[in-house]
């Protein structure tokens, strides 16, 4: 059996590129905070993808250049961004109408845990000492049909993030379509986890041995 | 590349099918997408459910669509006007169905569909004949009725300016139902007086962001419905 | 007993002026179609009143001058109007949010019938041959606190419009605050009709004899 | 004559009372009416329920209001940020109440209050711990929860331009909760970077029509919250 430490898998930029590959030309996409933000930079030339940020902007552009930050032009992670030509600003109720109303094609989110059936936990560790904070995560998983998760396969302490059952409080049930990790790309099909692609040097058995979720090839 | 521009009104409405629910913007003639409606008359699809504030005037636009027997049912707030002749006649004969909805409830039911809200409570129509068949419930000592979202397969909308992303701005009170119908329909088809370059509409001034729009067709000189009615024109002419 | 025919009472312009007197400076006012439209022209100099028309305009101005009509600038009665400096356009859901949300101060409506308890019937004669049409009337009476009715006291066929009970289908129950007629101004107070002012030559007894509603002085 | 212009932030907030529910616009610092909040700190009213997306950063703005023990309860979606220190401390001590609401539900509950909708159904939070205590109901084979409008006595809002009628336009993503909070509160108090003449804002571009606004105060050079936090400033200074 291969030790985890000896497997590098894909870099986060490579994972982001895999996600970007699955975003179609013309898609309206919402990117969560953290790893998902990398996806914007990996969209292939020739594809026109419109990024939505739930704090009221459709047509989010690149991060603001140093010295050109505008504190009134930020993304959902409160980072300074820009707007592309053809962008639109709107208020929060209209922004979440886009989300809840099913108008966003794809949402890419980070995860604490994903279950065998595509349940997602990404807002609370359930630790009573933590300050609970949910933001727009629950609205996104409830409103957007295609939820991609981008995450490392293991937590920092080496525990799998893909589990038979989530132990953390859920963000949504049966919502994840595909999980993009450094080890593999895994689709959730009819409440089953199907490994679509393995990172170089990663074997199916290694993955299966490292999660109590049942994986299919 | 995103390019929602259609080459003609006929191309724009080509996907509309028999039995579809079609929202049509406008408050009377203001904002009524008359060229798109006429393309739909040409197409001849039948059994439509139309959602629109009014039921058309004279023998053009929505009235022509109804007269051509393409509309099975209309959901609207005000089908009666001095120059509305087609709808009243068919209605009295029992040949078209009417769901009468208070105007604000109509607007909110449309907006709800676009916003992913399946149902909401409103005080409008309580203690009137239009509360009939509706579930009632009290909140804070006042009675409300439960109203359901109106979803549509298509919306036909008129606007002033559009770009290839489908960003729209409207003109004055012709805005009316346009923005919310764009939100509520799976496929929103827009006739714009002018198609402009992406970036020409200030992001602060966009009224309908392109995400709500599927197709845009430029109609630089839309007909003036009230003039056509005055001239007693009939469509198809 | 005085014959109806010999009593002229106030002119419609005079009634409109009485309504205008009761509209406070700074009020947001929605005017119904028909007689209510006269009120706009009678607002006293020095008062700034903002007119709302439910088809999407706050700050409705005077009727459009002949030759300057814009088919895309109309009021709720589909008449050509103008917009004042400081006006705002918005869509129908926002417009009825103003109404239903209680933001309009005063609404002036016409009436078929008003009951003793302030019920209003103004949308349908109940005649099965008539095409039913409700427009925004029910939203207005449900959403605006102060509903003024402006109407002739008698119908064209000489029947009273103020009745113990409305016989026509209701627009709303217990909604009318004041009824402005050519014969008198009548307030609805605690579900009772109190005559506030009689037109010149009109006696209380004459009014009482011409309605089955109980009137108070 | 309509003149909603107040002479100072202190005059603008003078009507706010102990126990009031106060909505505060902003998404982080973008759109946060920091000068109005500081005026409220100066005023010292207590037992406030605050409705705001976040719970403040550092020791200025909303964080200063909380630190000054004026807030009994906060209704928000995201009270946790890297530089949020005041709220977490009080929350852990049990000295401030939190109602955690998903961001879209928060926005829709605010908008509903403004639109006269007492309650609506939404799919958000179903099958999560946040559905707890909420009524559930199925529509078209999907489960939704019932959510209630959030009404407020006051709203404190920041915008870019305003006129004496209270018509407002915003700047970029600082728009966020401003327009809907203006609708939801009985008394909306706005700080504008610029007060312009009536007629200077194009009627097509007005985002918040004056009907939703009670008071406007010009604050030409609002503080930059993130800079104050960086400088470790504390209010009152």
Coordinates of C-alpha atoms in Angstrom, one line a residue, chain B residues 24 26-29 50-57 62-63 66 74-85 87-88 91 98-107 110 130 177 181 225, chain C residues 32-34 37 54-55 75-79 92 96 109 112 122-125 130-140 171:
Chain B
X24 CA -45.9 38.9 -23.0
X26 CA -46.5 45.5 -21.9
X27 CA -49.1 47.6 -20.2
X28 CA -51.5 48.2 -23.0
X29 CA -49.3 49.2 -25.9
X50 CA -50.6 33.7 -22.3
X51 CA -49.6 35.7 -19.3
X52 CA -50.0 39.4 -19.9
X53 CA -51.6 42.3 -18.1
X54 CA -54.1 43.0 -20.8
X55 CA -55.8 41.1 -23.6
X56 CA -55.0 43.2 -26.6
X57 CA -56.7 46.0 -28.6
X62 CA -52.0 40.1 -28.7
X63 CA -55.5 40.6 -30.0
X66 CA -56.1 35.5 -29.8
X74 CA -55.0 34.0 -20.7
X75 CA -53.8 35.0 -17.2
X76 CA -54.2 38.7 -16.8
X77 CA -55.5 41.5 -14.6
X78 CA -57.4 43.7 -17.0
X79 CA -58.8 42.2 -20.2
X80 CA -61.4 44.9 -20.6
X81 CA -60.6 48.1 -22.6
X82 CA -62.6 50.3 -24.8
X83 CA -60.9 49.0 -27.9
X84 CA -60.7 45.4 -26.8
X85 CA -63.1 43.4 -29.1
X87 CA -61.1 38.7 -26.3
X88 CA -64.6 39.8 -25.1
X91 CA -64.8 34.9 -23.8
X98 CA -59.5 33.5 -18.3
X99 CA -57.6 33.5 -15.0
X100 CA -58.2 37.0 -13.5
X101 CA -55.4 38.0 -11.2
X102 CA -55.1 41.4 -9.3
X103 CA -52.3 43.3 -11.0
X104 CA -49.9 43.4 -8.0
X105 CA -50.5 39.7 -7.4
X106 CA -49.8 39.0 -11.0
X107 CA -46.5 40.9 -10.9
X110 CA -44.2 36.4 -12.0
X130 CA -61.1 36.6 -6.0
X177 CA -43.6 43.7 -16.7
X181 CA -41.0 38.3 -17.1
X225 CA -50.1 49.7 -31.7
Chain C
X32 CA -57.4 55.8 -9.8
X33 CA -58.8 56.1 -13.3
X34 CA -61.6 58.7 -14.1
X37 CA -57.4 62.0 -12.1
X54 CA -48.8 51.7 -10.7
X55 CA -47.5 51.0 -14.2
X75 CA -50.5 56.3 -16.6
X76 CA -52.6 53.5 -15.2
X77 CA -55.5 54.6 -17.3
X78 CA -53.2 54.3 -20.4
X79 CA -53.4 58.0 -21.0
X92 CA -44.3 46.2 -11.9
X96 CA -46.7 47.0 -6.3
X109 CA -60.4 55.8 -6.2
X112 CA -69.6 51.7 -7.9
X122 CA -65.4 49.3 -7.8
X123 CA -64.2 46.6 -10.2
X124 CA -67.2 44.5 -11.3
X125 CA -70.9 44.9 -11.7
X130 CA -69.5 41.7 -18.3
X131 CA -65.8 41.0 -18.9
X132 CA -64.3 40.8 -15.4
X133 CA -61.3 43.1 -15.0
X134 CA -59.7 44.1 -11.7
X135 CA -56.4 45.8 -12.5
X136 CA -54.6 47.2 -9.5
X137 CA -57.7 48.1 -7.5
X138 CA -57.6 45.2 -5.0
X139 CA -53.8 45.7 -4.4
X140 CA -54.4 49.4 -3.7
X171 CA -62.8 45.3 -4.0

